[in-house]
Coordinates of C-alpha atoms in Angstrom, one line a residue:
Chain A
X1 CA 51.8 28.1 14.4
X2 CA 49.5 28.0 17.4
X3 CA 46.9 29.9 15.5
X4 CA 47.1 27.4 12.7
X5 CA 46.7 24.5 15.1
X6 CA 43.7 26.2 16.6
X7 CA 42.2 26.8 13.2
X8 CA 42.7 23.2 12.2
X9 CA 41.0 22.1 15.4
X10 CA 38.1 24.5 14.8
X11 CA 37.8 23.0 11.3
X12 CA 37.8 19.5 12.8
X13 CA 35.1 20.4 15.2
X14 CA 33.1 22.0 12.4
X15 CA 33.7 19.0 10.2
X16 CA 32.3 16.6 12.8
X17 CA 29.4 18.9 13.5
X18 CA 28.7 19.0 9.7
X19 CA 28.8 15.2 9.6
X20 CA 26.4 15.0 12.4
X21 CA 24.1 17.4 10.7
X22 CA 24.5 15.5 7.4
X23 CA 23.4 12.3 9.3
X24 CA 20.4 14.1 10.6
X25 CA 19.6 15.2 7.0
X26 CA 20.0 11.7 5.8
X27 CA 17.6 10.4 8.5
X28 CA 15.2 13.2 7.6
X29 CA 15.4 12.1 4.0
X30 CA 14.6 8.5 4.9
X31 CA 11.7 9.4 7.1
X32 CA 10.2 11.7 4.5
X33 CA 10.6 9.0 1.8
X34 CA 8.9 6.4 4.1
X35 CA 6.1 8.9 4.8
X36 CA 5.6 9.7 1.1
X37 CA 5.5 6.0 0.3
X38 CA 3.0 5.2 3.0
X39 CA 0.7 8.2 2.2
X40 CA 0.6 7.6 -1.6
X41 CA 0.0 3.8 -1.0
X42 CA -2.8 4.6 1.4
X43 CA -4.4 7.0 -1.1
X44 CA -4.2 4.4 -3.9
X45 CA -5.7 1.7 -1.7
X46 CA -8.5 4.0 -0.4
X47 CA -9.5 4.8 -4.0
X48 CA -9.1 1.3 -5.1
X49 CA -11.7 0.0 -2.6
X50 CA -14.0 2.9 -3.1
X51 CA -17.0 1.1 -4.5
X52 CA -20.5 1.7 -3.1
X53 CA -23.9 0.7 -4.4
X54 CA -26.8 2.9 -3.5
X55 CA -30.4 1.7 -3.8
X56 CA -32.3 4.6 -5.4
X57 CA -36.2 4.5 -5.5
X58 CA -37.3 5.6 -9.0
X59 CA -40.9 6.3 -9.7
X60 CA -41.9 5.2 -13.2
X61 CA -45.6 5.7 -13.1
X62 CA -47.7 7.8 -10.6
X63 CA -50.0 5.0 -9.6
X64 CA -47.3 2.3 -9.0
X65 CA -45.0 2.1 -6.0
X66 CA -41.4 3.3 -6.7
X67 CA -39.1 0.7 -8.1
X68 CA -35.8 0.2 -6.1
X69 CA -32.9 0.3 -8.5
X70 CA -29.4 -0.4 -7.2
X71 CA -27.0 2.2 -8.7
X72 CA -23.3 1.3 -8.3
X73 CA -20.6 4.0 -8.0
X74 CA -17.2 2.7 -8.8
X75 CA -13.8 4.5 -9.0
X76 CA -13.1 3.4 -12.6
X77 CA -16.2 5.1 -14.0
X78 CA -14.3 8.4 -14.2
X79 CA -11.0 8.6 -16.2
X80 CA -9.7 11.3 -13.8
X81 CA -10.0 8.9 -10.9
X82 CA -8.2 6.2 -12.9
X83 CA -5.4 8.6 -13.6
X84 CA -5.3 9.6 -9.9
X85 CA -5.0 5.9 -8.8
X86 CA -2.3 5.2 -11.4
X87 CA -0.3 8.2 -10.4
X88 CA -0.4 7.3 -6.8
X89 CA 0.5 3.7 -7.5
X90 CA 3.5 4.8 -9.6
X91 CA 4.6 7.2 -6.9
X92 CA 4.4 4.7 -4.1
X93 CA 6.3 2.1 -6.2
X94 CA 9.0 4.7 -6.9
X95 CA 8.9 5.6 -3.2
X96 CA 9.7 2.0 -2.3
X97 CA 12.5 1.8 -4.9
X98 CA 14.1 5.2 -3.9
X99 CA 13.9 4.2 -0.2
X100 CA 16.0 1.1 -0.9
X101 CA 18.4 3.1 -3.1
X102 CA 18.8 5.8 -0.5
X103 CA 19.5 3.3 2.2
X104 CA 22.2 1.5 0.0
X105 CA 23.6 4.8 -1.2
X106 CA 23.7 6.8 2.2
X107 CA 24.7 10.0 0.4
X108 CA 27.9 8.5 -1.0
X109 CA 27.4 8.7 -4.7
X110 CA 26.7 12.2 -6.0
X111 CA 25.3 11.0 -9.4
X112 CA 22.7 8.7 -7.7
X113 CA 21.7 11.5 -5.4
X114 CA 21.1 13.8 -8.4
X115 CA 19.2 11.1 -10.1
X116 CA 16.9 10.6 -7.1
X117 CA 16.2 14.3 -6.9
X118 CA 15.4 14.4 -10.6
X119 CA 12.9 11.5 -10.2
X120 CA 11.4 13.1 -7.1
X121 CA 10.7 16.3 -9.1
X122 CA 9.0 14.1 -11.7
X123 CA 6.9 12.5 -9.0
X124 CA 5.9 15.9 -7.7
X125 CA 4.6 16.8 -11.1
X126 CA 2.8 13.5 -11.6
X127 CA 1.2 13.5 -8.2
X128 CA 0.1 17.2 -8.3
X129 CA -1.5 16.7 -11.7
X130 CA -3.3 13.6 -10.6
X131 CA -4.5 15.4 -7.5
X132 CA -5.7 18.4 -9.6
X133 CA -7.6 16.1 -12.0
X134 CA -9.3 14.1 -9.3
X135 CA -10.2 17.1 -7.1
X136 CA -11.6 19.0 -10.1
X137 CA -13.9 16.1 -10.9
X138 CA -14.6 15.7 -7.3
X139 CA -15.7 19.3 -7.1
X140 CA -17.9 18.8 -10.1
X141 CA -19.5 15.9 -8.2
X142 CA -20.0 18.0 -5.1
X143 CA -21.5 21.1 -6.7
X144 CA -22.3 20.1 -10.3
X145 CA -22.2 22.7 -13.0
X146 CA -25.4 24.4 -13.9
X147 CA -24.0 26.0 -17.2
X148 CA -23.5 22.7 -18.9
X149 CA -26.2 20.9 -16.8
X150 CA -23.9 18.4 -15.1
X151 CA -25.8 17.5 -12.0
X152 CA -24.2 16.9 -8.7
X153 CA -24.0 13.3 -7.7
X154 CA -22.6 13.5 -4.1
X155 CA -26.0 14.0 -2.5
X156 CA -26.7 10.4 -3.7
X157 CA -23.3 8.8 -3.4
X158 CA -22.3 10.4 -0.1
X159 CA -20.1 7.6 1.3
X160 CA -18.3 7.3 -2.1
X161 CA -17.6 11.0 -2.1
X162 CA -16.4 11.1 1.5
X163 CA -14.0 8.2 1.0
X164 CA -12.7 9.8 -2.2
X165 CA -12.1 13.2 -0.4
X166 CA -10.1 11.3 2.2
X167 CA -8.0 9.7 -0.4
X168 CA -7.3 13.1 -2.2
X169 CA -6.3 14.5 1.2
X170 CA -3.8 11.6 1.8
X171 CA -2.4 12.0 -1.7
X172 CA -2.0 15.7 -1.1
X173 CA 0.0 15.1 2.0
X174 CA 2.1 12.5 0.1
X175 CA 2.9 14.9 -2.7
X176 CA 3.9 17.5 -0.1
X177 CA 6.4 15.0 1.2
X178 CA 7.8 14.5 -2.2
X179 CA 8.1 18.3 -2.6
X180 CA 10.0 18.5 0.7
X181 CA 12.3 15.8 -0.6
X182 CA 13.1 17.9 -3.6
X183 CA 13.8 20.9 -1.3
X184 CA 16.0 18.9 1.1
X185 CA 19.4 19.6 -0.7
X186 CA 18.5 23.3 -0.3
X187 CA 18.5 22.8 3.5
X188 CA 21.8 20.9 3.4
X189 CA 23.4 23.6 1.4
X190 CA 22.1 26.4 3.7
X191 CA 23.6 24.6 6.7
X192 CA 27.0 24.6 5.0
X193 CA 26.9 28.4 4.3
Chain B
X1 CA 36.8 9.6 15.9
X2 CA 39.6 12.0 16.0
X3 CA 41.8 10.0 13.6
X4 CA 38.9 9.8 11.2
X5 CA 38.6 13.6 11.4
X6 CA 42.2 14.0 10.6
X7 CA 42.2 11.7 7.7
X8 CA 39.3 13.4 6.2
X9 CA 40.4 16.8 6.8
X10 CA 42.4 17.4 3.7
X11 CA 39.6 16.2 1.6
X12 CA 37.2 18.5 3.4
X13 CA 39.5 21.5 3.0
X14 CA 39.9 20.6 -0.7
X15 CA 36.2 20.7 -1.3
X16 CA 35.6 23.8 0.9
X17 CA 38.4 26.1 -0.3
X18 CA 37.0 27.0 -3.7
X19 CA 33.8 28.5 -2.2
X20 CA 34.6 32.1 -3.2
X21 CA 35.9 31.1 -6.6
X22 CA 33.2 31.0 -9.3
X23 CA 34.5 27.6 -10.5
X24 CA 32.9 25.8 -7.6
X25 CA 30.2 23.6 -9.1
X26 CA 28.6 23.9 -12.5
X27 CA 26.0 26.5 -13.5
X28 CA 23.8 26.9 -16.5
X29 CA 22.4 30.3 -16.0
X30 CA 22.2 31.0 -19.8
X31 CA 20.1 27.8 -20.3
X32 CA 18.1 28.8 -17.2
X33 CA 17.3 32.2 -18.8
X34 CA 16.1 30.5 -22.0
X35 CA 13.9 28.2 -20.1
X36 CA 12.4 31.0 -18.1
X37 CA 11.6 32.8 -21.3
X38 CA 9.9 29.7 -22.6
X39 CA 7.9 29.5 -19.4
X40 CA 6.8 33.1 -19.9
X41 CA 5.8 32.5 -23.5
X42 CA 3.9 29.3 -22.8
X43 CA 2.1 30.9 -19.8
X44 CA 1.1 33.9 -21.8
X45 CA -0.2 31.9 -24.7
X46 CA -2.1 29.5 -22.4
X47 CA -3.8 32.4 -20.6
X48 CA -4.7 34.3 -23.8
X49 CA -6.1 31.3 -25.6
X50 CA -8.1 30.2 -22.6
X51 CA -9.5 33.7 -22.0
X52 CA -10.5 34.2 -25.6
X53 CA -12.5 30.9 -25.7
X54 CA -16.0 32.5 -25.7
X55 CA -18.5 30.9 -27.9
X56 CA -22.3 31.4 -28.1
X57 CA -24.4 28.7 -29.6
X58 CA -28.1 29.0 -30.5
X59 CA -29.7 25.8 -29.4
X60 CA -32.2 27.5 -30.1
X61 CA -31.9 30.1 -27.4
X62 CA -28.4 31.7 -27.2
X63 CA -26.3 29.8 -24.7
X64 CA -22.8 31.1 -24.2
X65 CA -19.8 29.0 -23.1
X66 CA -17.1 30.9 -21.2
X67 CA -14.1 29.7 -19.4
X68 CA -15.2 31.3 -16.1
X69 CA -18.2 29.1 -15.9
X70 CA -15.9 26.3 -14.6
X71 CA -13.9 26.8 -11.4
X72 CA -11.2 24.5 -12.8
X73 CA -10.5 26.8 -15.8
X74 CA -10.4 29.8 -13.5
X75 CA -7.8 28.1 -11.4
X76 CA -5.9 27.3 -14.6
X77 CA -5.9 31.0 -15.7
X78 CA -4.9 32.2 -12.3
X79 CA -2.1 29.6 -12.0
X80 CA -0.6 30.5 -15.4
X81 CA -0.9 34.2 -14.8
X82 CA 1.1 33.7 -11.6
X83 CA 3.7 31.6 -13.4
X84 CA 4.0 34.3 -16.2
X85 CA 4.7 37.0 -13.7
X86 CA 7.1 34.8 -11.8
X87 CA 9.0 33.9 -14.9
X88 CA 9.5 37.6 -15.7
X89 CA 10.8 38.3 -12.3
X90 CA 13.1 35.3 -12.2
X91 CA 14.4 35.9 -15.7
X92 CA 15.5 39.4 -14.5
X93 CA 17.2 37.8 -11.5
X94 CA 18.9 35.3 -13.7
X95 CA 20.2 38.1 -15.9
X96 CA 21.5 39.9 -12.9
X97 CA 23.3 36.7 -11.8
X98 CA 24.9 36.4 -15.2
X99 CA 26.1 40.0 -14.9
X100 CA 27.2 39.7 -11.3
X101 CA 28.1 36.1 -10.4
X102 CA 28.9 36.8 -6.7
X103 CA 25.4 35.7 -5.4
X104 CA 25.2 32.6 -7.5
X105 CA 24.6 30.0 -4.7
X106 CA 22.1 32.1 -2.9
X107 CA 20.0 32.7 -6.0
X108 CA 20.2 29.0 -6.8
X109 CA 18.7 28.3 -3.4
X110 CA 15.8 30.7 -4.0
X111 CA 15.3 29.5 -7.5
X112 CA 15.0 25.8 -6.4
X113 CA 12.5 26.7 -3.7
X114 CA 10.2 28.8 -5.8
X115 CA 10.6 26.7 -9.0
X116 CA 9.4 23.6 -7.0
X117 CA 6.4 25.5 -5.7
X118 CA 5.5 26.8 -9.2
X119 CA 6.0 23.3 -10.6
X120 CA 3.4 22.1 -8.1
X121 CA 1.0 24.9 -8.9
X122 CA 1.3 24.4 -12.7
X123 CA 1.1 20.6 -12.7
X124 CA -2.1 20.7 -10.5
X125 CA -3.6 23.4 -12.7
X126 CA -2.9 21.4 -15.9
X127 CA -4.4 18.3 -14.2
X128 CA -7.4 20.2 -13.0
X129 CA -8.2 21.7 -16.4
X130 CA -7.4 18.5 -18.2
X131 CA -9.7 16.4 -16.0
X132 CA -12.7 18.8 -16.6
X133 CA -12.0 19.2 -20.3
X134 CA -11.9 15.4 -20.7
X135 CA -15.3 15.1 -19.1
X136 CA -16.5 17.8 -21.5
X137 CA -15.0 16.0 -24.5
X138 CA -16.2 12.5 -23.8
X139 CA -19.0 13.0 -21.3
X140 CA -19.8 10.4 -18.7
X141 CA -22.9 8.3 -18.9
X142 CA -22.4 6.8 -15.4
X143 CA -23.2 10.0 -13.6
X144 CA -25.2 11.5 -16.5
X145 CA -22.8 14.3 -17.6
X146 CA -23.3 14.9 -21.3
X147 CA -20.5 15.8 -23.6
X148 CA -20.6 19.4 -24.7
X149 CA -17.8 19.5 -27.3
X150 CA -20.1 18.5 -30.1
X151 CA -22.0 21.7 -29.6
X152 CA -19.2 24.2 -28.5
X153 CA -16.5 23.2 -31.0
X154 CA -14.5 26.4 -31.1
X155 CA -14.6 26.7 -27.3
X156 CA -13.3 23.1 -27.0
X157 CA -10.5 23.8 -29.5
X158 CA -9.4 26.8 -27.5
X159 CA -9.5 25.0 -24.2
X160 CA -7.7 22.0 -25.6
X161 CA -5.0 24.1 -27.2
X162 CA -4.6 26.1 -24.0
X163 CA -4.2 22.9 -21.9
X164 CA -1.6 21.6 -24.5
X165 CA 0.4 24.8 -24.1
X166 CA 0.0 24.6 -20.4
X167 CA 1.4 21.1 -20.4
X168 CA 4.5 22.5 -22.2
X169 CA 4.8 25.1 -19.5
X170 CA 4.6 22.4 -16.8
X171 CA 7.4 20.4 -18.5
X172 CA 9.5 23.6 -18.8
X173 CA 9.1 24.1 -15.0
X174 CA 10.2 20.5 -14.4
X175 CA 13.3 21.2 -16.4
X176 CA 13.9 24.3 -14.4
X177 CA 13.7 22.4 -11.1
X178 CA 16.1 19.8 -12.6
X179 CA 18.6 22.5 -13.7
X180 CA 18.6 24.2 -10.2
X181 CA 18.9 20.8 -8.5
X182 CA 21.8 19.7 -10.7
X183 CA 23.6 23.0 -10.1
X184 CA 23.0 22.7 -6.3
X185 CA 24.0 19.0 -6.1
X186 CA 27.3 19.9 -7.7
X187 CA 27.8 22.3 -4.8
X188 CA 26.7 20.1 -1.9
X189 CA 29.7 18.7 0.0
X190 CA 29.5 15.0 0.3

């Protein structure tokens, strides 16, 4: 009898401890979600304002002085960058929605929790593919490709390239936050075992 | 606090008692096995089609086009080779779980972790190769990159097919993550 009472007490202690840990997990979830939202939004904005115009002196004839031609570099010139921006915009919008849903839900409804995880995984795929596309084209811009004679352009548009690289880095961190959000139930389950 | 503990105790015990029983939570290991086989098949096809995409055109000097001329395609081949090997290993693990269901939850944890990482790798590889292939297909006159698919038609067909199959592989890995997440969510105590 005494042993049973002790066992019940132990269970009660464990239960309250488990709830404390679940609360910590929930807070972790919210912080990560906020981080993912902020990072992807920042990445989208940094790409969106990435317009630079460079004045390039071009020599037409040998005798004449070089003609200064302003050459603009805009983010929507390359489809990969457009895809990157759209992916980040979608991810940040979804981040805002899921943040609200997670605050309302607070881990009560199991179905809603599963739905959020499913959509998180989708966002991981979307963000990673957008990052891949943007960084591949960015690498082409940095180094060029001599086999197909695509010249590098980052020696001319250096500001544009640096701003874009910063944006890819931000988006990469944001997608890592989404990846951790998918893996969070794993931590919760490991605590229980 | 204590009274709340007491009122919630029976519920807690109800949810925690069937841990050792295999009935706790749902599992779809047969479906999981099929998906892993699909992932293996799509990775193999993507890698083989990409690697065999050599074409030499005489314009008028011989100019070959190979997948390894572009770092994006090298990354693609490496990523899908990794996912092919990974899918063989995890298919074996899945089979062993079907045979011996004792370690189910532990395997689900590992599966979710590695599946999510493989999903990230595959999605980024598909995006990378797709971004470069799109430039090759359409060209870009703003930065002076000419399209090359009008010259290297067979090469472009191979690359495009490989990226299409790679997209299927990425979708399969999304489904794998969903499956593991569902099975795990049905086990997480609320």
